[in-house]
Amino acid sequence: NAGVMQNPRHLVRRRGQEARLRCSPMKGHSHVYWYRQLPEEGLKFMVYLQKENIIDESGMPKERFSAEFPKEGPSILRIQQVVRGDSAAYFCASSPMTGGDGYTFGSGTRLTVV
Amino acid sequence: AQKITQTQPGMFVQEKEAVTLDCTYDTSDQSYGLFWYKQPSSGEMIFLIYQGSYDEQNATEGRYSLNFQKARKSANLVISASQLGDSAMYFCAMREGLSSNYKLTFGKGTLLTVNP
């Protein structure tokens, strides 16, 4: 029973490029959450998605960031025109139902913007 | 105000000894949940232990226990018989409100180093 799968583990982008981070939830989980961890900080909530729906994106920066969770395939966090300040670890979590008691986190994607 | 405060940026402990990592929280909700996660140098977030606000007993999971003092709003993690593999960052987190609330708020973490 595979856990939450995130890829790539490490991603390097030049300023101005696009970054695409992928998250496959655990089998049977239809709720996905993205968090960002800036250097030497705890994780901060970005967005909550269910299949084909964004439920809450209150933690997402208003510009350049978007997220989707299509009917088929992984959830994607997309960052357009990356800047140095986007360098962080991005974690995805999933749960079988809405709720903060059943989180399983992936191993994260470490984005470095050069 | 900080929702989750971890006052110890770093802690050192000798192998086989017990260590307590502090966590205080701030919420006006009666229903909430408290979590501890471990983040080793490899970077993944590993769930350790959970305590619900209505749980009367302190949570325990193997060598981990949560010292829950509701009136003081503290949820300290106790690791007994420390092992070298326990060296990692430890994060305290809180879910406010009912379990249907999905947002976790994390503290800034404590870096634990276990010395041989």
PDB file of N, CA, C and O in Angstrom, chain A residues 9 33 35 37 40-45 48 55-56 58-59 89 91 98-108 110, chain B residues 32-33 35 37 39-47 50 89 91 95 98-109:
ATOM      1  N   ARG A   9      11.601  14.679  -6.185  1.00  0.00           N
ATOM      2  CA  ARG A   9      12.063  14.961  -4.817  1.00  0.00           C
ATOM      3  C   ARG A   9      12.806  16.289  -4.764  1.00  0.00           C
ATOM      4  O   ARG A   9      12.694  17.019  -3.791  1.00  0.00           O
ATOM      5  N   TYR A  33      -4.018  17.981   0.248  1.00  0.00           N
ATOM      6  CA  TYR A  33      -3.647  19.246   0.879  1.00  0.00           C
ATOM      7  C   TYR A  33      -2.190  19.549   0.515  1.00  0.00           C
ATOM      8  O   TYR A  33      -1.348  18.653   0.563  1.00  0.00           O
ATOM      9  N   TYR A  35       1.156  21.961   1.476  1.00  0.00           N
ATOM     10  CA  TYR A  35       1.779  22.822   2.465  1.00  0.00           C
ATOM     11  C   TYR A  35       3.149  23.252   1.945  1.00  0.00           C
ATOM     12  O   TYR A  35       3.794  22.524   1.189  1.00  0.00           O
ATOM     13  N   GLN A  37       7.015  24.692   3.245  1.00  0.00           N
ATOM     14  CA  GLN A  37       7.933  24.864   4.365  1.00  0.00           C
ATOM     15  C   GLN A  37       9.094  25.723   3.897  1.00  0.00           C
ATOM     16  O   GLN A  37       9.955  25.253   3.139  1.00  0.00           O
ATOM     17  N   GLU A  40      13.863  26.862   7.742  1.00  0.00           N
ATOM     18  CA  GLU A  40      13.830  27.050   9.191  1.00  0.00           C
ATOM     19  C   GLU A  40      12.459  27.476   9.713  1.00  0.00           C
ATOM     20  O   GLU A  40      12.341  28.189  10.708  1.00  0.00           O
ATOM     21  N   GLU A  41      11.428  27.047   9.029  1.00  0.00           N
ATOM     22  CA  GLU A  41      10.056  27.328   9.456  1.00  0.00           C
ATOM     23  C   GLU A  41       9.270  26.024   9.518  1.00  0.00           C
ATOM     24  O   GLU A  41       9.679  24.995   8.962  1.00  0.00           O
ATOM     25  N   GLY A  42       8.114  26.080  10.170  1.00  0.00           N
ATOM     26  CA  GLY A  42       7.184  24.964  10.113  1.00  0.00           C
ATOM     27  C   GLY A  42       6.391  25.007   8.819  1.00  0.00           C
ATOM     28  O   GLY A  42       6.503  25.935   8.030  1.00  0.00           O
ATOM     29  N   LEU A  43       5.588  23.991   8.611  1.00  0.00           N
ATOM     30  CA  LEU A  43       4.783  23.929   7.391  1.00  0.00           C
ATOM     31  C   LEU A  43       3.617  24.907   7.477  1.00  0.00           C
ATOM     32  O   LEU A  43       3.042  25.109   8.549  1.00  0.00           O
ATOM     33  N   LYS A  44       3.266  25.485   6.327  1.00  0.00           N
ATOM     34  CA  LYS A  44       2.122  26.397   6.271  1.00  0.00           C
ATOM     35  C   LYS A  44       1.155  25.931   5.191  1.00  0.00           C
ATOM     36  O   LYS A  44       1.566  25.633   4.058  1.00  0.00           O
ATOM     37  N   PHE A  45      -0.119  25.896   5.536  1.00  0.00           N
ATOM     38  CA  PHE A  45      -1.171  25.436   4.637  1.00  0.00           C
ATOM     39  C   PHE A  45      -1.257  26.320   3.395  1.00  0.00           C
ATOM     40  O   PHE A  45      -1.181  27.556   3.496  1.00  0.00           O
ATOM     41  N   TYR A  48      -6.408  23.182  -0.365  1.00  0.00           N
ATOM     42  CA  TYR A  48      -7.090  21.894  -0.148  1.00  0.00           C
ATOM     43  C   TYR A  48      -7.939  21.603  -1.380  1.00  0.00           C
ATOM     44  O   TYR A  48      -8.718  22.458  -1.808  1.00  0.00           O
ATOM     45  N   ILE A  55     -11.214  23.398  -2.846  1.00  0.00           N
ATOM     46  CA  ILE A  55     -12.102  23.663  -1.726  1.00  0.00           C
ATOM     47  C   ILE A  55     -11.671  24.924  -0.976  1.00  0.00           C
ATOM     48  O   ILE A  55     -12.492  25.735  -0.578  1.00  0.00           O
ATOM     49  N   ASP A  56     -10.373  25.064  -0.785  1.00  0.00           N
ATOM     50  CA  ASP A  56      -9.863  26.190   0.003  1.00  0.00           C
ATOM     51  C   ASP A  56      -8.463  26.511  -0.490  1.00  0.00           C
ATOM     52  O   ASP A  56      -7.577  25.667  -0.379  1.00  0.00           O
ATOM     53  N   SER A  58      -6.967  29.479   0.482  1.00  0.00           N
ATOM     54  CA  SER A  58      -6.700  30.698   1.244  1.00  0.00           C
ATOM     55  C   SER A  58      -5.223  30.888   1.575  1.00  0.00           C
ATOM     56  O   SER A  58      -4.782  31.995   1.847  1.00  0.00           O
ATOM     57  N   GLY A  59      -4.430  29.822   1.539  1.00  0.00           N
ATOM     58  CA  GLY A  59      -3.016  29.941   1.856  1.00  0.00           C
ATOM     59  C   GLY A  59      -2.125  30.097   0.642  1.00  0.00           C
ATOM     60  O   GLY A  59      -0.894  30.193   0.773  1.00  0.00           O
ATOM     61  N   ALA A  89      10.459  23.737   0.615  1.00  0.00           N
ATOM     62  CA  ALA A  89       9.986  22.355   0.487  1.00  0.00           C
ATOM     63  C   ALA A  89       8.468  22.395   0.406  1.00  0.00           C
ATOM     64  O   ALA A  89       7.819  23.081   1.202  1.00  0.00           O
ATOM     65  N   PHE A  91       5.084  20.159   0.530  1.00  0.00           N
ATOM     66  CA  PHE A  91       4.576  18.868   0.978  1.00  0.00           C
ATOM     67  C   PHE A  91       3.125  18.715   0.573  1.00  0.00           C
ATOM     68  O   PHE A  91       2.326  19.652   0.655  1.00  0.00           O
ATOM     69  N   THR A  98     -12.670  14.545   4.578  1.00  0.00           N
ATOM     70  CA  THR A  98     -12.250  15.850   5.076  1.00  0.00           C
ATOM     71  C   THR A  98     -11.859  15.736   6.532  1.00  0.00           C
ATOM     72  O   THR A  98     -12.564  15.165   7.336  1.00  0.00           O
ATOM     73  N   GLY A  99     -10.719  16.252   6.836  1.00  0.00           N
ATOM     74  CA  GLY A  99     -10.411  16.225   8.258  1.00  0.00           C
ATOM     75  C   GLY A  99      -8.931  16.276   8.543  1.00  0.00           C
ATOM     76  O   GLY A  99      -8.112  15.783   7.773  1.00  0.00           O
ATOM     77  N   GLY A 100      -8.619  16.833   9.671  1.00  0.00           N
ATOM     78  CA  GLY A 100      -7.228  17.009  10.056  1.00  0.00           C
ATOM     79  C   GLY A 100      -6.732  15.940  10.990  1.00  0.00           C
ATOM     80  O   GLY A 100      -5.696  16.119  11.609  1.00  0.00           O
ATOM     81  N   ASP A 101      -7.429  14.833  11.099  1.00  0.00           N
ATOM     82  CA  ASP A 101      -6.939  13.767  11.965  1.00  0.00           C
ATOM     83  C   ASP A 101      -6.367  12.611  11.170  1.00  0.00           C
ATOM     84  O   ASP A 101      -5.822  11.690  11.753  1.00  0.00           O
ATOM     85  N   GLY A 102      -6.485  12.674   9.859  1.00  0.00           N
ATOM     86  CA  GLY A 102      -6.078  11.513   9.067  1.00  0.00           C
ATOM     87  C   GLY A 102      -5.032  11.836   8.028  1.00  0.00           C
ATOM     88  O   GLY A 102      -4.977  11.230   6.998  1.00  0.00           O
ATOM     89  N   TYR A 103      -4.203  12.826   8.297  1.00  0.00           N
ATOM     90  CA  TYR A 103      -3.191  13.259   7.339  1.00  0.00           C
ATOM     91  C   TYR A 103      -2.074  12.246   7.187  1.00  0.00           C
ATOM     92  O   TYR A 103      -1.527  11.773   8.169  1.00  0.00           O
ATOM     93  N   THR A 104      -1.696  11.992   5.939  1.00  0.00           N
ATOM     94  CA  THR A 104      -0.450  11.297   5.640  1.00  0.00           C
ATOM     95  C   THR A 104       0.324  12.185   4.681  1.00  0.00           C
ATOM     96  O   THR A 104      -0.176  12.507   3.605  1.00  0.00           O
ATOM     97  N   PHE A 105       1.512  12.575   5.057  1.00  0.00           N
ATOM     98  CA  PHE A 105       2.315  13.451   4.213  1.00  0.00           C
ATOM     99  C   PHE A 105       3.192  12.644   3.265  1.00  0.00           C
ATOM    100  O   PHE A 105       3.652  11.538   3.598  1.00  0.00           O
ATOM    101  N   GLY A 106       3.442  13.211   2.118  1.00  0.00           N
ATOM    102  CA  GLY A 106       4.462  12.697   1.221  1.00  0.00           C
ATOM    103  C   GLY A 106       5.836  13.139   1.685  1.00  0.00           C
ATOM    104  O   GLY A 106       5.972  13.820   2.708  1.00  0.00           O
ATOM    105  N   SER A 107       6.847  12.769   0.919  1.00  0.00           N
ATOM    106  CA  SER A 107       8.227  13.085   1.292  1.00  0.00           C
ATOM    107  C   SER A 107       8.647  14.483   0.886  1.00  0.00           C
ATOM    108  O   SER A 107       9.742  14.906   1.215  1.00  0.00           O
ATOM    109  N   GLY A 108       7.797  15.175   0.154  1.00  0.00           N
ATOM    110  CA  GLY A 108       8.080  16.558  -0.190  1.00  0.00           C
ATOM    111  C   GLY A 108       8.865  16.714  -1.474  1.00  0.00           C
ATOM    112  O   GLY A 108       9.546  15.785  -1.940  1.00  0.00           O
ATOM    113  N   ARG A 110      11.637  19.449  -2.899  1.00  0.00           N
ATOM    114  CA  ARG A 110      12.482  20.585  -2.556  1.00  0.00           C
ATOM    115  C   ARG A 110      12.780  21.385  -3.809  1.00  0.00           C
ATOM    116  O   ARG A 110      13.474  20.896  -4.687  1.00  0.00           O
TER     117      ARG A 110
ATOM    118  N   TYR B  32     -10.232  20.527  19.603  1.00  0.00           N
ATOM    119  CA  TYR B  32      -9.031  20.711  18.781  1.00  0.00           C
ATOM    120  C   TYR B  32      -8.189  19.443  18.882  1.00  0.00           C
ATOM    121  O   TYR B  32      -8.450  18.556  19.701  1.00  0.00           O
ATOM    122  N   GLY B  33      -7.203  19.348  18.021  1.00  0.00           N
ATOM    123  CA  GLY B  33      -6.306  18.207  18.035  1.00  0.00           C
ATOM    124  C   GLY B  33      -4.866  18.678  18.007  1.00  0.00           C
ATOM    125  O   GLY B  33      -4.549  19.706  17.412  1.00  0.00           O
ATOM    126  N   PHE B  35      -0.771  17.439  17.367  1.00  0.00           N
ATOM    127  CA  PHE B  35       0.028  16.455  16.649  1.00  0.00           C
ATOM    128  C   PHE B  35       1.515  16.738  16.887  1.00  0.00           C
ATOM    129  O   PHE B  35       1.916  17.885  17.057  1.00  0.00           O
ATOM    130  N   TYR B  37       5.112  15.733  14.750  1.00  0.00           N
ATOM    131  CA  TYR B  37       5.728  15.134  13.572  1.00  0.00           C
ATOM    132  C   TYR B  37       7.240  15.184  13.733  1.00  0.00           C
ATOM    133  O   TYR B  37       7.803  16.098  14.333  1.00  0.00           O
ATOM    134  N   GLN B  39      10.826  15.187  11.513  1.00  0.00           N
ATOM    135  CA  GLN B  39      11.390  15.421  10.191  1.00  0.00           C
ATOM    136  C   GLN B  39      12.892  15.150  10.234  1.00  0.00           C
ATOM    137  O   GLN B  39      13.689  15.980  10.661  1.00  0.00           O
ATOM    138  N   PRO B  40      13.309  13.949   9.811  1.00  0.00           N
ATOM    139  CA  PRO B  40      14.757  13.661   9.785  1.00  0.00           C
ATOM    140  C   PRO B  40      15.446  14.467   8.696  1.00  0.00           C
ATOM    141  O   PRO B  40      14.784  15.171   7.915  1.00  0.00           O
ATOM    142  N   SER B  41      16.746  14.329   8.638  1.00  0.00           N
ATOM    143  CA  SER B  41      17.514  15.125   7.664  1.00  0.00           C
ATOM    144  C   SER B  41      17.134  14.788   6.226  1.00  0.00           C
ATOM    145  O   SER B  41      17.348  15.594   5.324  1.00  0.00           O
ATOM    146  N   SER B  42      16.563  13.630   6.012  1.00  0.00           N
ATOM    147  CA  SER B  42      16.112  13.254   4.664  1.00  0.00           C
ATOM    148  C   SER B  42      14.875  14.043   4.238  1.00  0.00           C
ATOM    149  O   SER B  42      14.521  14.063   3.063  1.00  0.00           O
ATOM    150  N   GLY B  43      14.194  14.691   5.194  1.00  0.00           N
ATOM    151  CA  GLY B  43      13.172  15.668   4.848  1.00  0.00           C
ATOM    152  C   GLY B  43      11.717  15.250   4.948  1.00  0.00           C
ATOM    153  O   GLY B  43      10.849  16.120   4.933  1.00  0.00           O
ATOM    154  N   GLU B  44      11.431  13.965   5.019  1.00  0.00           N
ATOM    155  CA  GLU B  44      10.011  13.591   5.051  1.00  0.00           C
ATOM    156  C   GLU B  44       9.380  13.941   6.392  1.00  0.00           C
ATOM    157  O   GLU B  44      10.063  14.126   7.379  1.00  0.00           O
ATOM    158  N   MET B  45       8.073  14.061   6.416  1.00  0.00           N
ATOM    159  CA  MET B  45       7.317  14.368   7.636  1.00  0.00           C
ATOM    160  C   MET B  45       6.688  13.070   8.130  1.00  0.00           C
ATOM    161  O   MET B  45       5.851  12.481   7.458  1.00  0.00           O
ATOM    162  N   ILE B  46       7.086  12.672   9.323  1.00  0.00           N
ATOM    163  CA  ILE B  46       6.626  11.402   9.882  1.00  0.00           C
ATOM    164  C   ILE B  46       5.713  11.689  11.070  1.00  0.00           C
ATOM    165  O   ILE B  46       6.131  12.310  12.050  1.00  0.00           O
ATOM    166  N   PHE B  47       4.483  11.232  10.995  1.00  0.00           N
ATOM    167  CA  PHE B  47       3.530  11.412  12.094  1.00  0.00           C
ATOM    168  C   PHE B  47       3.958  10.552  13.278  1.00  0.00           C
ATOM    169  O   PHE B  47       4.293   9.376  13.132  1.00  0.00           O
ATOM    170  N   TYR B  50      -0.856  11.745  18.336  1.00  0.00           N
ATOM    171  CA  TYR B  50      -1.995  12.667  18.276  1.00  0.00           C
ATOM    172  C   TYR B  50      -2.713  12.671  19.626  1.00  0.00           C
ATOM    173  O   TYR B  50      -2.865  11.631  20.279  1.00  0.00           O
ATOM    174  N   MET B  89      14.398  17.069  13.355  1.00  0.00           N
ATOM    175  CA  MET B  89      13.534  18.189  13.741  1.00  0.00           C
ATOM    176  C   MET B  89      12.209  17.612  14.189  1.00  0.00           C
ATOM    177  O   MET B  89      11.702  16.651  13.587  1.00  0.00           O
ATOM    178  N   PHE B  91       8.225  18.771  15.072  1.00  0.00           N
ATOM    179  CA  PHE B  91       7.238  19.827  14.936  1.00  0.00           C
ATOM    180  C   PHE B  91       5.967  19.474  15.697  1.00  0.00           C
ATOM    181  O   PHE B  91       5.448  18.350  15.579  1.00  0.00           O
ATOM    182  N   ARG B  95      -4.796  21.300  15.063  1.00  0.00           N
ATOM    183  CA  ARG B  95      -5.996  21.465  14.265  1.00  0.00           C
ATOM    184  C   ARG B  95      -7.024  22.097  15.187  1.00  0.00           C
ATOM    185  O   ARG B  95      -7.351  21.537  16.218  1.00  0.00           O
ATOM    186  N   LEU B  98     -13.468  21.283  14.978  1.00  0.00           N
ATOM    187  CA  LEU B  98     -13.847  19.886  14.784  1.00  0.00           C
ATOM    188  C   LEU B  98     -12.869  19.189  13.852  1.00  0.00           C
ATOM    189  O   LEU B  98     -12.115  19.829  13.115  1.00  0.00           O
ATOM    190  N   SER B  99     -12.919  17.868  13.862  1.00  0.00           N
ATOM    191  CA  SER B  99     -11.990  17.112  13.032  1.00  0.00           C
ATOM    192  C   SER B  99     -12.245  17.335  11.549  1.00  0.00           C
ATOM    193  O   SER B  99     -11.407  17.017  10.718  1.00  0.00           O
ATOM    194  N   SER B 100     -13.406  17.911  11.210  1.00  0.00           N
ATOM    195  CA  SER B 100     -13.655  18.221   9.807  1.00  0.00           C
ATOM    196  C   SER B 100     -12.858  19.434   9.352  1.00  0.00           C
ATOM    197  O   SER B 100     -12.783  19.735   8.160  1.00  0.00           O
ATOM    198  N   ASN B 101     -12.270  20.156  10.281  1.00  0.00           N
ATOM    199  CA  ASN B 101     -11.376  21.248   9.906  1.00  0.00           C
ATOM    200  C   ASN B 101     -10.040  20.652   9.500  1.00  0.00           C
ATOM    201  O   ASN B 101      -9.442  19.887  10.245  1.00  0.00           O
ATOM    202  N   TYR B 102      -9.607  20.973   8.330  1.00  0.00           N
ATOM    203  CA  TYR B 102      -8.480  20.271   7.732  1.00  0.00           C
ATOM    204  C   TYR B 102      -7.144  20.985   7.882  1.00  0.00           C
ATOM    205  O   TYR B 102      -6.106  20.431   7.580  1.00  0.00           O
ATOM    206  N   LYS B 103      -7.142  22.237   8.363  1.00  0.00           N
ATOM    207  CA  LYS B 103      -5.882  22.977   8.397  1.00  0.00           C
ATOM    208  C   LYS B 103      -5.095  22.651   9.655  1.00  0.00           C
ATOM    209  O   LYS B 103      -5.619  22.685  10.756  1.00  0.00           O
ATOM    210  N   LEU B 104      -3.833  22.351   9.469  1.00  0.00           N
ATOM    211  CA  LEU B 104      -2.915  22.207  10.586  1.00  0.00           C
ATOM    212  C   LEU B 104      -2.037  23.442  10.663  1.00  0.00           C
ATOM    213  O   LEU B 104      -1.564  23.936   9.642  1.00  0.00           O
ATOM    214  N   THR B 105      -1.822  23.915  11.884  1.00  0.00           N
ATOM    215  CA  THR B 105      -0.898  25.027  12.131  1.00  0.00           C
ATOM    216  C   THR B 105       0.318  24.459  12.837  1.00  0.00           C
ATOM    217  O   THR B 105       0.175  23.799  13.872  1.00  0.00           O
ATOM    218  N   PHE B 106       1.479  24.715  12.276  1.00  0.00           N
ATOM    219  CA  PHE B 106       2.716  24.137  12.795  1.00  0.00           C
ATOM    220  C   PHE B 106       3.529  25.162  13.573  1.00  0.00           C
ATOM    221  O   PHE B 106       3.522  26.363  13.257  1.00  0.00           O
ATOM    222  N   GLY B 107       4.271  24.666  14.580  1.00  0.00           N
ATOM    223  CA  GLY B 107       5.286  25.473  15.218  1.00  0.00           C
ATOM    224  C   GLY B 107       6.555  25.486  14.368  1.00  0.00           C
ATOM    225  O   GLY B 107       6.616  24.847  13.310  1.00  0.00           O
ATOM    226  N   LYS B 108       7.565  26.199  14.852  1.00  0.00           N
ATOM    227  CA  LYS B 108       8.805  26.338  14.082  1.00  0.00           C
ATOM    228  C   LYS B 108       9.761  25.182  14.294  1.00  0.00           C
ATOM    229  O   LYS B 108      10.776  25.089  13.603  1.00  0.00           O
ATOM    230  N   GLY B 109       9.467  24.325  15.251  1.00  0.00           N
ATOM    231  CA  GLY B 109      10.250  23.116  15.387  1.00  0.00           C
ATOM    232  C   GLY B 109      11.362  23.196  16.412  1.00  0.00           C
ATOM    233  O   GLY B 109      11.808  24.271  16.812  1.00  0.00           O
TER     234      GLY B 109
END
